[in-house]
mmCIF file of C-alpha atoms in Angstrom:
data_model
loop_
_atom_site.group_PDB
_atom_site.id
_atom_site.type_symbol
_atom_site.label_atom_id
_atom_site.label_comp_id
_atom_site.label_asym_id
_atom_site.label_seq_id
_atom_site.Cartn_x
_atom_site.Cartn_y
_atom_site.Cartn_z
ATOM 1 C CA LYS E 1 5.550 -29.506 2.986
ATOM 2 C CA GLN E 2 5.844 -30.814 6.846
ATOM 3 C CA GLN E 3 7.317 -27.560 7.864
ATOM 4 C CA LEU E 4 4.550 -25.559 6.271
ATOM 5 C CA SER E 5 2.088 -27.839 7.802
ATOM 6 C CA ASP E 6 3.710 -27.503 11.421
ATOM 7 C CA ALA E 7 3.934 -23.970 11.067
ATOM 8 C CA GLY E 8 0.249 -23.346 10.018
ATOM 9 C CA MET E 9 -0.814 -25.410 13.373
ATOM 10 C CA HIS E 10 1.092 -23.093 15.589
ATOM 11 C CA GLY E 11 -0.152 -19.583 13.864
ATOM 12 C CA THR E 12 3.278 -19.160 12.135
ATOM 13 C CA LYS E 13 4.476 -19.018 8.675
ATOM 14 C CA PRO E 14 7.963 -20.049 7.537
ATOM 15 C CA CYS E 15 9.969 -17.294 5.631
ATOM 16 C CA PRO E 16 10.216 -18.081 2.166
ATOM 17 C CA SER E 17 14.029 -17.793 2.079
ATOM 18 C CA CYS E 18 15.388 -19.547 5.080
ATOM 19 C CA GLY E 19 12.131 -21.545 6.285
ATOM 20 C CA PHE E 20 12.429 -19.489 9.910
ATOM 21 C CA PRO E 21 8.867 -19.730 11.618
ATOM 22 C CA THR E 22 7.461 -16.155 11.833
ATOM 23 C CA GLU E 23 4.404 -15.184 13.656
ATOM 24 C CA LYS E 24 2.339 -12.200 12.750
ATOM 25 C CA VAL E 25 0.773 -10.668 15.725
ATOM 26 C CA SER E 26 -0.658 -7.488 14.541
ATOM 27 C CA GLY E 27 0.164 -4.731 11.687
ATOM 28 C CA CYS E 28 0.820 -5.006 8.030
ATOM 29 C CA ASN E 29 1.474 -8.147 5.972
ATOM 30 C CA HIS E 30 5.010 -7.046 4.882
ATOM 31 C CA MET E 31 7.395 -9.346 6.824
ATOM 32 C CA THR E 32 11.111 -8.760 7.362
ATOM 33 C CA CYS E 33 13.027 -12.095 8.398
ATOM 34 C CA LYS E 34 15.867 -12.089 10.439
ATOM 35 C CA CYS E 35 17.751 -13.209 7.199
ATOM 36 C CA LYS E 36 16.874 -10.081 5.903
ATOM 37 C CA ALA E 37 14.213 -11.321 3.217
ATOM 38 C CA ASN E 38 11.088 -9.303 2.474
ATOM 39 C CA TRP E 39 8.208 -11.452 2.141
ATOM 40 C CA CYS E 40 4.188 -11.093 2.000
ATOM 41 C CA TRP E 41 2.244 -12.797 4.951
ATOM 42 C CA VAL E 42 -0.849 -13.279 2.653
ATOM 43 C CA CYS E 43 0.670 -15.231 -0.230
ATOM 44 C CA ARG E 44 4.230 -16.100 1.147
ATOM 45 C CA GLN E 45 5.829 -14.619 -1.989
ATOM 46 C CA HIS E 46 9.440 -12.968 -1.700
ATOM 47 C CA LEU E 47 9.096 -9.450 -2.305
ATOM 48 C CA ASP E 48 11.760 -7.689 -4.636
ATOM 49 C CA ASN E 49 9.688 -4.406 -4.567
ATOM 50 C CA VAL E 50 7.465 -4.030 -1.671
ATOM 51 C CA GLY E 51 5.475 -0.718 -2.694
ATOM 52 C CA TRP E 52 4.579 -2.573 -6.007
ATOM 53 C CA HIS E 53 3.336 -5.665 -4.346
ATOM 54 C CA TYR E 54 0.992 -3.796 -2.099
ATOM 55 C CA ASN E 55 -0.174 -1.158 -4.692
ATOM 56 C CA PRO E 56 -3.611 -1.025 -5.396
ATOM 57 C CA ALA E 57 -2.842 -0.982 -9.325
ATOM 58 C CA ASN E 58 -1.067 -4.351 -8.930
ATOM 59 C CA PRO E 59 -3.917 -6.697 -9.958
ATOM 60 C CA ARG E 60 -2.115 -9.725 -8.338
ATOM 61 C CA GLY E 61 -0.654 -8.077 -5.548
ATOM 62 C CA CYS E 62 -2.108 -8.426 -1.875
ATOM 63 C CA MET E 63 -3.258 -5.524 0.256
ATOM 64 C CA GLN E 64 -1.049 -4.457 2.982
ATOM 65 C CA PHE E 65 -3.363 -4.095 5.847
ATOM 66 C CA GLN E 66 -6.026 -6.813 5.175
ATOM 67 C CA ASP E 67 -6.543 -10.682 6.157
ATOM 68 C CA GLU E 68 -6.280 -13.337 3.556
ATOM 69 C CA LEU E 69 -9.456 -13.325 1.397
ATOM 70 C CA GLY E 70 -11.669 -16.239 2.232
ATOM 71 C CA SER E 71 -12.416 -17.725 -1.019
ATOM 72 C CA SER E 72 -11.413 -17.606 -4.899
ATOM 73 C CA ARG E 73 -14.501 -15.558 -5.738
ATOM 74 C CA ASP E 74 -13.443 -13.067 -3.104
ATOM 75 C CA GLY E 75 -9.954 -12.965 -4.991
ATOM 76 C CA TRP E 76 -11.652 -12.343 -8.349
ATOM 77 C CA LEU E 77 -13.919 -9.666 -6.884
ATOM 78 C CA MET E 78 -10.798 -7.925 -5.469
ATOM 79 C CA VAL E 79 -9.321 -7.986 -9.062
ATOM 80 C CA LEU E 80 -12.401 -6.342 -10.311
ATOM 81 C CA CYS E 81 -12.400 -3.756 -7.581
ATOM 82 C CA LYS E 82 -8.636 -2.846 -8.507
ATOM 83 C CA ALA E 83 -9.884 -2.372 -12.166
ATOM 84 C CA LEU E 84 -12.836 -0.372 -11.157
ATOM 85 C CA ALA E 85 -10.646 1.804 -8.564
ATOM 86 C CA PHE E 86 -8.005 2.497 -11.463
ATOM 87 C CA PRO E 87 -9.095 6.170 -11.708
ATOM 88 C CA ALA E 88 -8.504 6.464 -7.841
ATOM 89 C CA VAL E 89 -5.225 5.018 -8.499
ATOM 90 C CA LEU E 90 -4.252 7.839 -11.157
ATOM 91 C CA GLY E 91 -5.544 10.619 -8.942
ATOM 92 C CA ALA E 92 -3.405 9.634 -5.991
ATOM 93 C CA VAL E 93 -0.539 9.266 -8.526
ATOM 94 C CA VAL E 94 -1.202 12.991 -9.626
ATOM 95 C CA CYS E 95 -1.365 14.285 -5.805
ATOM 96 C CA VAL E 96 2.003 12.453 -5.033
ATOM 97 C CA LEU E 97 3.510 13.944 -8.165
ATOM 98 C CA CYS E 98 2.089 17.283 -7.334
ATOM 99 C CA PHE E 99 3.648 17.092 -3.940
ATOM 100 C CA ALA E 100 7.282 16.437 -5.226
ATOM 101 C CA LEU E 101 6.722 19.340 -7.763
ATOM 102 C CA ALA E 102 5.733 21.387 -4.845
ATOM 103 C CA LEU E 103 8.800 20.589 -2.705
ATOM 104 C CA PHE E 104 11.110 21.294 -5.778
ATOM 105 C CA SER E 105 9.440 24.634 -6.737
ATOM 106 C CA THR E 106 9.758 25.820 -3.359
ATOM 107 C CA PHE E 107 13.348 24.897 -2.542
ATOM 108 C CA PHE E 108 14.148 28.279 -2.136
ATOM 109 C CA VAL E 109 12.347 28.708 1.162
ATOM 110 C CA PRO E 110 14.843 26.576 3.344
ATOM 111 C CA ALA E 111 17.481 28.371 1.142
ATOM 112 C CA LEU E 112 16.487 31.876 1.915
ATOM 113 C CA LEU E 113 16.622 30.835 5.666
ATOM 114 C CA CYS E 114 19.971 29.577 5.447
ATOM 115 C CA PHE E 115 18.963 25.968 5.681
ATOM 116 C CA LYS E 116 17.695 26.050 9.360
ATOM 117 C CA GLU E 117 15.476 23.849 10.946
ATOM 118 C CA ILE E 118 12.511 26.189 10.634
ATOM 119 C CA GLY E 119 13.055 26.876 6.866
ATOM 120 C CA PHE E 120 12.645 23.111 6.376
ATOM 121 C CA LYS E 121 9.379 22.930 8.389
ATOM 122 C CA ILE E 122 8.198 25.857 6.328
ATOM 123 C CA TRP E 123 9.102 24.248 3.148
ATOM 124 C CA ILE E 124 7.323 20.920 3.856
ATOM 125 C CA GLY E 125 4.528 22.648 5.536
ATOM 126 C CA ILE E 126 3.760 24.835 2.296
ATOM 127 C CA SER E 127 4.197 21.573 0.023
ATOM 128 C CA ALA E 128 1.925 19.639 2.228
ATOM 129 C CA ALA E 129 -0.535 22.340 2.453
ATOM 130 C CA VAL E 130 -0.554 22.796 -1.416
ATOM 131 C CA VAL E 131 -1.485 19.022 -1.963
ATOM 132 C CA VAL E 132 -3.164 17.772 1.246
ATOM 133 C CA ILE E 133 -6.124 19.729 1.205
ATOM 134 C CA PRO E 134 -6.897 18.719 -2.566
ATOM 135 C CA PHE E 135 -5.889 15.126 -1.886
ATOM 136 C CA VAL E 136 -8.353 14.907 1.139
ATOM 137 C CA ALA E 137 -11.221 16.493 -0.919
ATOM 138 C CA PHE E 138 -10.281 13.837 -3.592
ATOM 139 C CA SER E 139 -10.359 11.079 -1.082
ATOM 140 C CA VAL E 140 -13.548 11.904 0.231
ATOM 141 C CA VAL E 141 -15.255 12.206 -3.093
ATOM 142 C CA TRP E 142 -13.778 8.801 -4.135
ATOM 143 C CA ALA E 143 -15.093 7.358 -0.760
ATOM 144 C CA LEU E 144 -18.644 8.097 -2.187
ATOM 145 C CA VAL E 145 -17.945 6.514 -5.615
ATOM 146 C CA GLY E 146 -16.292 3.576 -3.828
ATOM 147 C CA LEU E 147 -19.255 3.045 -1.657
ATOM 148 C CA MET E 148 -21.582 3.499 -4.682
ATOM 149 C CA LEU E 149 -19.334 0.770 -6.625
ATOM 150 C CA TRP E 150 -19.575 -1.386 -3.611
ATOM 151 C CA CYS E 151 -23.398 -1.417 -3.788
ATOM 152 C CA PHE E 152 -23.240 -2.621 -7.175
ATOM 153 C CA LEU E 153 -21.127 -5.447 -6.367
ATOM 154 C CA ILE E 154 -23.099 -6.641 -3.518
ATOM 155 C CA PRO E 155 -25.228 -8.985 -5.590
ATOM 156 C CA CYS E 156 -21.827 -10.635 -6.679
ATOM 157 C CA GLY E 157 -20.674 -11.489 -3.261
ATOM 158 C CA ALA E 158 -18.752 -8.393 -2.348
ATOM 159 C CA GLY E 159 -18.214 -7.910 1.304
ATOM 160 C CA GLU E 160 -16.478 -5.709 3.902
ATOM 161 C CA VAL E 161 -13.192 -6.221 2.673
ATOM 162 C CA HIS E 162 -13.994 -5.139 -0.814
ATOM 163 C CA LEU E 163 -15.722 -1.991 0.733
ATOM 164 C CA GLN E 164 -12.605 -1.307 2.480
ATOM 165 C CA PHE E 165 -10.409 -1.598 -0.443
ATOM 166 C CA LEU E 166 -12.598 0.719 -2.696
ATOM 167 C CA VAL E 167 -13.002 3.559 -0.112
ATOM 168 C CA GLY E 168 -9.349 3.293 0.794
ATOM 169 C CA VAL E 169 -7.552 3.441 -2.658
ATOM 170 C CA PRO E 170 -6.279 6.934 -2.802
ATOM 171 C CA PHE E 171 -4.623 6.563 0.631
ATOM 172 C CA MET E 172 -3.380 3.077 -0.014
ATOM 173 C CA THR E 173 -1.978 4.223 -3.373
ATOM 174 C CA ALA E 174 -0.137 7.112 -1.510
ATOM 175 C CA LEU E 175 1.326 4.677 1.082
ATOM 176 C CA ALA E 176 2.518 2.115 -1.526
ATOM 177 C CA ILE E 177 4.261 4.724 -3.515
ATOM 178 C CA GLY E 178 6.009 6.051 -0.340
ATOM 179 C CA GLU E 179 6.986 2.469 0.728
ATOM 180 C CA GLY E 180 8.119 1.752 -2.752
ATOM 181 C CA LEU E 181 10.409 4.724 -2.647
ATOM 182 C CA THR E 182 11.683 4.240 0.623
ATOM 183 C CA SER E 183 12.166 0.396 0.923
ATOM 184 C CA PRO E 184 15.534 -0.733 -0.584
ATOM 185 C CA ARG E 185 15.242 -2.957 -3.697
ATOM 186 C CA GLU E 186 16.801 -6.280 -3.843
ATOM 187 C CA ALA E 187 19.275 -7.275 -6.534
ATOM 188 C CA SER E 188 17.889 -9.817 -8.848
ATOM 189 C CA ASP E 189 19.579 -13.076 -9.192
#
């Protein structure tokens, strides 16, 4: 407890695995300690699956690029925002799956070009174009829906952090899926 108290006084938080004091200057809330532990700056939880912890579909997870919530009311409002935004999570997941399907179904493009660099660029470009345009359109429409949801939540005390979450759900979901796929998972003890 004393170590946690001392760390808080200097703007640092100790790593939950080794206790090494860590200072966050900027960026996301995902910390990687010198002991190789992955942990969340906001809740200080050791992370086995980084992508799931920051996924908007996780009702008890933290947001990767947000500051700590100010009160328990803000926390419960965020859980409500996550429930209301679940359709946007599903839409983003469908877009990510469509991207993977587009990559798989157009694999012949780099093969026809003998797997040269230009073939891979065309392959990724085709797949991205097929999915990015609908994803951006979906994100814009969802931003308007998120704005309306936020307006309904203002009387309950919803603030800027809730608006940022509601508007950014599709992008945050795609980011969390990407991080979940690229981050190494730690073995459970």
